[in-house]
Coordinates of N, CA, C and O in Angstrom, one line a residue:
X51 N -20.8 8.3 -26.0 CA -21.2 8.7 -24.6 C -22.7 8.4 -24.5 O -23.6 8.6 -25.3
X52 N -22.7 8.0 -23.3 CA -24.5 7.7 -22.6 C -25.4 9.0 -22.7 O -24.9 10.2 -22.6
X53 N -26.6 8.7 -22.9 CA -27.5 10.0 -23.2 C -28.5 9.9 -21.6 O -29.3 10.8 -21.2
X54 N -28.1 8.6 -20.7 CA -28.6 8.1 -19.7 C -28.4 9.2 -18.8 O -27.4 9.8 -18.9
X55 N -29.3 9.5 -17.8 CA -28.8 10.6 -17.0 C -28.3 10.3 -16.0 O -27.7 11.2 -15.3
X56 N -28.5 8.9 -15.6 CA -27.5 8.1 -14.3 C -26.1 8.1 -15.0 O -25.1 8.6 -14.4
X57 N -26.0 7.3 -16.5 CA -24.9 7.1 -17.0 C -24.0 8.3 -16.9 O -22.8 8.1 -16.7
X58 N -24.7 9.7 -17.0 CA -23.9 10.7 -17.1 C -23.3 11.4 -15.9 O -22.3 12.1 -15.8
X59 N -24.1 11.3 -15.0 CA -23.8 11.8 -13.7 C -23.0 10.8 -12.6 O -22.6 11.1 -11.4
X60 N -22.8 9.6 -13.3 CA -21.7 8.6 -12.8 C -20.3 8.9 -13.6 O -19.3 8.3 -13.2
X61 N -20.3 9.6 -14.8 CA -19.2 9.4 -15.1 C -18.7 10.9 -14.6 O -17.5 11.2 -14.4
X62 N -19.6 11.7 -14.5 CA -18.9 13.0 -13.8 C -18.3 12.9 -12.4 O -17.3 13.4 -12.1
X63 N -19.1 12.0 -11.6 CA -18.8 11.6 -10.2 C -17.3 11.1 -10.4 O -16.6 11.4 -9.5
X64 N -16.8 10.4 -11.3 CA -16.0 9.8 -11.3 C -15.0 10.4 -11.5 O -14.1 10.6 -10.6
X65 N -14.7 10.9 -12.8 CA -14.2 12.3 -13.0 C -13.8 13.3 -11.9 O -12.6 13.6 -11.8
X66 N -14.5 13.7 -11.2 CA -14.5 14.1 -10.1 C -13.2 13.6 -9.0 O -12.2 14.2 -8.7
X67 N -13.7 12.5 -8.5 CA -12.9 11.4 -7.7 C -11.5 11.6 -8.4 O -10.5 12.1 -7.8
X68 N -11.6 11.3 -9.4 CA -10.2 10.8 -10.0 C -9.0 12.0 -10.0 O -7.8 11.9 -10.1
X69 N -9.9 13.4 -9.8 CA -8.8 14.5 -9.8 C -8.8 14.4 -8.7 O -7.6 14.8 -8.5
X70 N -9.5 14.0 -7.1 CA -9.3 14.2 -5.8 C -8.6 13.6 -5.7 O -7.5 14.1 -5.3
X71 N -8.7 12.0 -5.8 CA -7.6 11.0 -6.0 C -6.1 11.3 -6.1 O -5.3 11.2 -5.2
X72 N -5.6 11.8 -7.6 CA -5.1 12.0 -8.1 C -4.0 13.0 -7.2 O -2.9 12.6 -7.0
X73 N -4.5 14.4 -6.8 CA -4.3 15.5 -5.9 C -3.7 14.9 -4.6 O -2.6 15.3 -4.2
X74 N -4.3 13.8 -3.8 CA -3.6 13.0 -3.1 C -2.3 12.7 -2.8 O -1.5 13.1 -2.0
X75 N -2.4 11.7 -4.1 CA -1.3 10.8 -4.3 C -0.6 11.3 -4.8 O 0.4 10.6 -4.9
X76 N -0.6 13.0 -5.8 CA 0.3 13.7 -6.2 C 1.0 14.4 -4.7 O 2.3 14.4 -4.7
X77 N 0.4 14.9 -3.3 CA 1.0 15.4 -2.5 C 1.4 14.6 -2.0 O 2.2 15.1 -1.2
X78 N 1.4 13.7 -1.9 CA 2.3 12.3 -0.9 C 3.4 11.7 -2.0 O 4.2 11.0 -1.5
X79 N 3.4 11.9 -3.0 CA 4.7 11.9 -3.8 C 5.7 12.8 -3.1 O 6.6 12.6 -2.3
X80 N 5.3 14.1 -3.9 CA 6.0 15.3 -3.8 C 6.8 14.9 -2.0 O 7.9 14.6 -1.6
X81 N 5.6 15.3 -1.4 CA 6.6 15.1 0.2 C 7.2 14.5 0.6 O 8.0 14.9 1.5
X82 N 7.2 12.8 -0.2 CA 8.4 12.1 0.4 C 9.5 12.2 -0.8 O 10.5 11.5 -0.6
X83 N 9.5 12.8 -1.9 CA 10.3 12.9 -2.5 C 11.7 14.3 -2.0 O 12.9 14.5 -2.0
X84 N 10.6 14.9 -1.6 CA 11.8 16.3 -0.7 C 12.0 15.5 0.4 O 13.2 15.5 0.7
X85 N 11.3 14.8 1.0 CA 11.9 14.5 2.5 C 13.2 13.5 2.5 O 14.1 13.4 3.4
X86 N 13.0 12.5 0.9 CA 14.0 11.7 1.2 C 15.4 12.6 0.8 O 16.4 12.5 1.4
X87 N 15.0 13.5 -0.3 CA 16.2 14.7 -0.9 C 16.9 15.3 0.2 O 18.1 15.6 0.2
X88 N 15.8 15.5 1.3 CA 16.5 16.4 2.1 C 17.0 15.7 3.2 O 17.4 16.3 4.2
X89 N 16.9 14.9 3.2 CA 17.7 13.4 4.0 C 19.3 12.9 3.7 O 20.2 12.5 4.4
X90 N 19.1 13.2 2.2 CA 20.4 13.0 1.7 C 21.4 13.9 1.6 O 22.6 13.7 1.3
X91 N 20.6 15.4 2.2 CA 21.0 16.3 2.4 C 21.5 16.9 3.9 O 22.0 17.9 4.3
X92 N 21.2 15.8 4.4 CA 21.6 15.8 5.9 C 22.9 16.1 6.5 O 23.7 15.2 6.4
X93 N 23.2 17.3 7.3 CA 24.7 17.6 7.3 C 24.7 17.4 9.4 O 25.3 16.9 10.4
X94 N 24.2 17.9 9.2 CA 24.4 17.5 11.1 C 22.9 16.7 11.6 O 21.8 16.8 11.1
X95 N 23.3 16.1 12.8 CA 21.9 15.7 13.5 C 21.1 16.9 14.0 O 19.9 16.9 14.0
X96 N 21.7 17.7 14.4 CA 20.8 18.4 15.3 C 19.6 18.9 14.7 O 18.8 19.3 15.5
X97 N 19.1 19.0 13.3 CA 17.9 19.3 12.8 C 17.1 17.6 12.5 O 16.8 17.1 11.4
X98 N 17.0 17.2 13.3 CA 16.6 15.7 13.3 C 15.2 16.1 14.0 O 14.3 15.3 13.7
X99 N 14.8 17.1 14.8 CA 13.2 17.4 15.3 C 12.5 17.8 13.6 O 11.4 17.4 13.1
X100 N 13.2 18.5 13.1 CA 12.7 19.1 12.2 C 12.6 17.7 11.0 O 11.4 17.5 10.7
X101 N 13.6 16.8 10.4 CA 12.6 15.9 10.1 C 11.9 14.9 10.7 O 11.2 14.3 9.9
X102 N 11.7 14.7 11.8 CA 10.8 14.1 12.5 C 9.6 14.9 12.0 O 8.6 14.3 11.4
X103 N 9.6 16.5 12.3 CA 8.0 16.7 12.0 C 7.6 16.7 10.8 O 6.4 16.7 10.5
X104 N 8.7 16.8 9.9 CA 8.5 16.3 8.0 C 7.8 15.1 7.9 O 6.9 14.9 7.1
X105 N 8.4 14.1 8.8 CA 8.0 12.4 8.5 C 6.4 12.6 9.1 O 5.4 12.3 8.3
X106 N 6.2 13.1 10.3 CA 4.8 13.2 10.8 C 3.9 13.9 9.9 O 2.7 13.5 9.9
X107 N 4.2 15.0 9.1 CA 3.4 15.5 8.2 C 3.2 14.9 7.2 O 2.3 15.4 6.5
X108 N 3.9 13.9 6.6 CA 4.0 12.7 5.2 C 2.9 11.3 5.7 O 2.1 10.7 5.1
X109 N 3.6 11.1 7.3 CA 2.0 10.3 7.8 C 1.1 10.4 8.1 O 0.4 9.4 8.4
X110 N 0.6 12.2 8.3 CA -0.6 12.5 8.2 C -1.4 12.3 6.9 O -2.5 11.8 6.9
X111 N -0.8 12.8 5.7 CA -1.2 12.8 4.5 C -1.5 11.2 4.0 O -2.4 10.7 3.4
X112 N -0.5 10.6 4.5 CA -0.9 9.2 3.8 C -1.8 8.3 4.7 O -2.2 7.3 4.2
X113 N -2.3 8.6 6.4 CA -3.3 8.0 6.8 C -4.7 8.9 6.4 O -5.7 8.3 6.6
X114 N -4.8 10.2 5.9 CA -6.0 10.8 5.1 C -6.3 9.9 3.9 O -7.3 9.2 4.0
X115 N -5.7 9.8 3.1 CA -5.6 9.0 1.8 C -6.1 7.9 2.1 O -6.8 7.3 1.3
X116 N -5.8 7.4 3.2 CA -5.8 5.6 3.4 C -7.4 5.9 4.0 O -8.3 5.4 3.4
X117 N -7.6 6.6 5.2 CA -9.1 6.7 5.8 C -9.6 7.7 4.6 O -10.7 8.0 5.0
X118 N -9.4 8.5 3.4 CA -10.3 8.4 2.6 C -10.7 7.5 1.5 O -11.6 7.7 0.7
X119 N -9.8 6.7 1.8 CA -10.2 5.4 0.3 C -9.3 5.6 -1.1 O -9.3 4.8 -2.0
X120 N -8.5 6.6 -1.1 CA -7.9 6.8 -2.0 C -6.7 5.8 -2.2 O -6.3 5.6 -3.3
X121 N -6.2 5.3 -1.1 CA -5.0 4.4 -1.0 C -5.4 3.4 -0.1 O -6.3 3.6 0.7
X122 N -4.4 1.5 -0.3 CA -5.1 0.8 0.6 C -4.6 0.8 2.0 O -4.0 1.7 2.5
X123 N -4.8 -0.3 2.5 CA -4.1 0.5 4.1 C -3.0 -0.6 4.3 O -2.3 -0.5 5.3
X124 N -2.9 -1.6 3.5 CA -1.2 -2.4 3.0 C -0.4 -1.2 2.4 O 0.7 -0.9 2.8
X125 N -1.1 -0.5 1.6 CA -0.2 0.8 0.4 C 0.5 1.9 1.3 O 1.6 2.4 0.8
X126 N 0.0 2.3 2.4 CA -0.5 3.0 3.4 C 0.6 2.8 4.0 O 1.5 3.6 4.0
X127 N 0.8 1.4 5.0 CA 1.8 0.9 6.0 C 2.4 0.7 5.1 O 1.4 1.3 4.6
X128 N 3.2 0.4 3.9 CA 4.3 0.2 2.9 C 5.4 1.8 2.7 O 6.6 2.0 2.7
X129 N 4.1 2.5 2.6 CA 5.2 4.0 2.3 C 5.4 4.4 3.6 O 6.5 4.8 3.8
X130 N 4.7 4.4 4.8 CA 5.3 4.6 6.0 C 6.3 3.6 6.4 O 6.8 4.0 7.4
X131 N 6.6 2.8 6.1 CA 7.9 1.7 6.6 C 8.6 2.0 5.4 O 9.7 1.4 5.6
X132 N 8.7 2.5 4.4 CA 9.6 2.9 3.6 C 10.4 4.0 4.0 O 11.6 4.2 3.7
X133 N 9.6 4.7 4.8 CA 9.9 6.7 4.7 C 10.7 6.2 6.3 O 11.8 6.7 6.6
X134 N 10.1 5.3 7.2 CA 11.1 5.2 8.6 C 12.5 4.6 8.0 O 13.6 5.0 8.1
X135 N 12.0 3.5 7.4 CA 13.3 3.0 7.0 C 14.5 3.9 6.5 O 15.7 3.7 7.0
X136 N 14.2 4.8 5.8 CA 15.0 5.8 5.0 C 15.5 6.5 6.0 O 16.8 6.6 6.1
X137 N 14.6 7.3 7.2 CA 14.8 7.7 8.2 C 16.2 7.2 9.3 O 17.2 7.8 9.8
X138 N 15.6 5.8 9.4 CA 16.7 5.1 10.2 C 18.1 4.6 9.4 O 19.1 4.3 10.1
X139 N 18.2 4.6 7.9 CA 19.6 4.5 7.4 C 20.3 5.8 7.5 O 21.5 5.9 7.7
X140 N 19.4 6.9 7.4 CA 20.0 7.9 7.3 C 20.6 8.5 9.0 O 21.6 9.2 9.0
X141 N 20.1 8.3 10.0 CA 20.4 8.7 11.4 C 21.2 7.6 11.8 O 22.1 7.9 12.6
X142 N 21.2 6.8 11.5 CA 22.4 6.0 11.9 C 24.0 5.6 11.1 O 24.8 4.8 11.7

């Protein structure tokens, strides 16, 4: 390890990042992983508002990520056309 005090205070920065990062892209897992669970758990339409507002709160999280730099914004529109897609096999 650097004894440099830039060297050291970049690697904490980074550190840093990497658990924010990290925290991220751990909650945007997690959510589309229930949302697709609970898709497959789909027994009538009529709670179809209720995942609509699951999907809106999974693309809230992943345009944060994307306008904070954590994800790119191809990575970004990829899990959102994944999560509609899923959406649309499942309602139809």
């Amino acid at each position: 390890m650097s004894k440099n005090i830039s060297a050291v205070k970049k690697n904490q920065i980074s550190l840093r990042n990497k658990s924010r990062n990290k925290s991220y892209k751990s909650a945007i897992k997690t959510l589309t992983k229930k949302y697709i669970l609970s898709l497959n758990d789909m027994v009538t339409l009529n709670k179809s508002h209720d995942y609509m507002l699951q999907l809106s709160a999974i693309y809230k999280k992943i345009d944060k990520a994307v306008s904070k730099g954590v994800l790119h914004k191809n990575n970004g529109s990829r899990k959102k056309s994944i999560l509609a897609k899923a959406m649309k096999n499942f309602i139809s």
